[in-house]
Amino acid sequence: MIFTSILLVLLALLGAPLFAIIGAGALLGYQQAGVDLTAVPIEIFGIAETPILLAIPLFTFAGYVLSESQAAARLVRLSSALLGWLPGGLAMVAVATCSLFTAFTGGSGVTIIAIGALLYPALVQAGYGERFTLGLVTSSGSLGLLFAPSLPLIIYGIIAEVPIDSLFVAGVVPGVLMMIALAAFCLWRNRENRRPISEFSWPEVGAALRAAIWELPLPIVVLGGIYSGFFAVSEAAAVTVIYVLITELLIYREVPWRRLPSIIRNSMVLVGGILLILGISLASTNYMIDAQVPQKLIGVVTHYISSQTSFLLLLIAFLMLIGCILHIYSALVLIVPLILPVASRYGVDPVHLGIIFVATMELGYLLPPIGLNLYISSFRFRRPVLEVCMATLPFMLILLVAVFLIAFIPALSLALLPN
Amino acid sequence: MSPTDADDQLTGTGSDTGTGAANQVARGGLIERVSRWIETALLTAILLAMIGLASAQVLLRGSVGGSLAWADETLRLLVLWAAMIGAVAASRDNVHLRIDFLSRFLSPGNRRVAAVVVNLFAAGISAILAWQSLRFVNGSREFDDQVLGDWPAWPFQVVLPIAFMLIAYRYIHDIWRQFHGGTPSSGDHEA
């Protein structure tokens, strides 16, 4: 058993697709437990019995269409018009627009490509240091995963069997905290450079508003609908897709119809990859629960760790380490079923755990050696990865402080929830 | 460069083997091109059906307060189909989630060996999953399992064995291509 586990880890590290690794684990586990192996496809068929999953292809596709349009440019223009006159305003523009865009398009790094590429030259022109700019743009690209309609929160909700709207509500204050932490750091670092990029101008605000007039209602309708409980999550997803298709294909006409099949293919390839490991991990999780793996883990952990504080410290360190090597979706399906029972033993609320998990994994995007955003940024801005790492480091430390606050003050996540 | 183009390139972050959907199309023959086209067409049809049905549900619920009784189950089955066909397409485009941490430390020769081992493993597991899925579908036929009221369930479930078979084929095909002049496509993808 130990030998096969080591073999599977080795194969994973050599680049075997994770669905095959998890699938092999589930098949071997059932085989040893004497369970008929059709249990595995039956669990995968469970994809068709989980209503909330509908939100995943719809939101993913809408995000892909949005990132093909000029929505990012309009968003940057509008927020520059509104905030650019403040000292340090452009840095705040970067933080705010990146968060909003990431919430809608997922943390695939597309934010760095779509928004970072617009902000980078503007920030440098406004007198921000190149290295500071590089770090800011790279780290902002992973903000926003705590806001609706974030895909990682939806997937956490499915795995942990926690209501997804509770997660969205719980993510608001921690998400805003991370934004404020970054924005405050930007102001402090640039306290010498207080030159605003532009005068406040009503005509420019008006023009930027007019340009974005068709897209502006989208976050209001979707976020308002979800946070107020007016829409179920999958209904909000359907509304988002229709809205995005009408604005980008019919009104702005920036995404040509003939691009549609290839956008659909690209988005569904991602969805297929995520749902396949999700489906297979349903099977492996069932096996692990049968084999009492979480109980054994609880036994080991409680032997060494007595307090909730030390558990949370260990959890954050562990998740950051995981964030170095696993993509957030893989980490969710593999790790959450294991740590959920352990965390509840230490009195950590499952909703709070979800927020800690996603917030810490946001840092994983920035961690050397394989944090995805480091590579995307290095690729997009044509800088060596090492330079991007060094530039991002101070921002990552600030976010780490925010993660500690989120972990050790549960009220930040839970206060807004009913009861 | 549009974001999605960049995205495509980025799925092979730091790749020196230069595999991407576009290259694979160029390299593949007629069968490859046709089957890729079929995947895209199916995914497009399924997603558009999903969007139409899901928004019809929202409209109905908002206007008359009711909804189509069969729509929710149909939507869930469409999600399964989109996921499985998407997974087949992900194998072709070589963008399945993976870790791949060690191979960058290997020499080119050893990297080739590792790629063969990894692809054989993935093909084997996919083949077993295909076989077990086939048994699952056969069982469902025997027991007359039903979906959507009184429709037999198996034609909806059959996507599982077919998809896993195609995924297994893809990894075998990758090995074959590796020995016939192609570069190993198991590359530097981040998990």
Short mmCIF file of C-alpha atoms in Angstrom, two decimals, chain A residues 91 94-96 98-99 102 107 109 111-112 116 120 123 131-145 178-179 181-183 185-186 359 361-367 372-374 376-378 381 388-400:
data_model
loop_
_atom_site.label_atom_id
_atom_site.label_comp_id
_atom_site.label_asym_id
_atom_site.label_seq_id
_atom_site.Cartn_x
_atom_site.Cartn_y
_atom_site.Cartn_z
CA ALA A 91 -2.60 51.54 -7.83
CA ALA A 94 -5.29 48.16 -10.36
CA VAL A 95 -6.37 46.40 -7.18
CA ALA A 96 -10.08 47.07 -7.69
CA CYS A 98 -8.22 43.06 -11.03
CA SER A 99 -10.42 41.79 -8.20
CA THR A 102 -10.88 37.80 -11.52
CA GLY A 107 -8.07 32.76 -11.43
CA GLY A 109 -4.21 34.22 -14.99
CA THR A 111 -6.58 38.89 -15.43
CA ILE A 112 -2.85 39.50 -15.73
CA GLY A 116 -2.26 43.79 -16.30
CA TYR A 120 1.44 48.05 -16.57
CA LEU A 123 1.46 52.62 -13.91
CA ARG A 131 9.62 46.50 -10.14
CA PHE A 132 6.78 47.74 -7.95
CA THR A 133 4.46 47.70 -10.95
CA LEU A 134 5.46 44.17 -11.89
CA GLY A 135 4.79 42.95 -8.36
CA LEU A 136 1.50 44.79 -8.06
CA VAL A 137 0.12 43.54 -11.35
CA THR A 138 1.23 39.96 -10.67
CA SER A 139 -0.23 39.82 -7.18
CA SER A 140 -3.47 41.61 -8.04
CA GLY A 141 -4.16 38.90 -10.59
CA SER A 142 -5.04 36.46 -7.85
CA LEU A 143 -7.27 38.78 -5.82
CA GLY A 144 -10.99 38.43 -6.18
CA LEU A 145 -11.36 34.69 -5.73
CA MET A 178 -7.06 41.63 1.12
CA MET A 179 -7.84 44.45 -1.33
CA ALA A 181 -4.17 45.54 2.53
CA LEU A 182 -2.70 45.72 -0.97
CA ALA A 183 -4.03 49.21 -1.66
CA PHE A 185 0.69 49.03 0.92
CA CYS A 186 0.68 50.75 -2.47
CA ALA A 359 -7.45 32.92 0.55
CA MET A 361 -4.42 29.29 -2.23
CA GLU A 362 -4.52 32.80 -3.72
CA LEU A 363 -1.04 33.12 -2.28
CA GLY A 364 -0.12 29.83 -3.91
CA TYR A 365 -0.42 31.58 -7.29
CA LEU A 366 2.47 33.80 -6.23
CA LEU A 367 4.76 31.25 -4.63
CA LEU A 372 1.14 30.05 -12.02
CA ASN A 373 0.86 33.85 -11.94
CA LEU A 374 4.63 34.22 -11.74
CA ILE A 376 2.10 34.15 -16.72
CA SER A 377 3.49 37.50 -15.66
CA SER A 378 7.00 36.54 -16.73
CA PHE A 381 5.82 41.16 -19.53
CA VAL A 388 8.98 38.51 -11.03
CA CYS A 389 9.38 36.42 -7.87
CA MET A 390 11.44 39.09 -6.15
CA ALA A 391 9.10 41.88 -7.26
CA THR A 392 6.07 39.97 -5.99
CA LEU A 393 7.56 39.00 -2.63
CA PRO A 394 6.60 42.13 -0.59
CA PHE A 395 3.04 41.97 -1.92
CA MET A 396 2.86 38.30 -1.03
CA LEU A 397 3.97 39.03 2.53
CA ILE A 398 1.26 41.68 2.89
CA LEU A 399 -1.33 39.20 1.66
CA LEU A 400 0.07 36.62 4.06
#
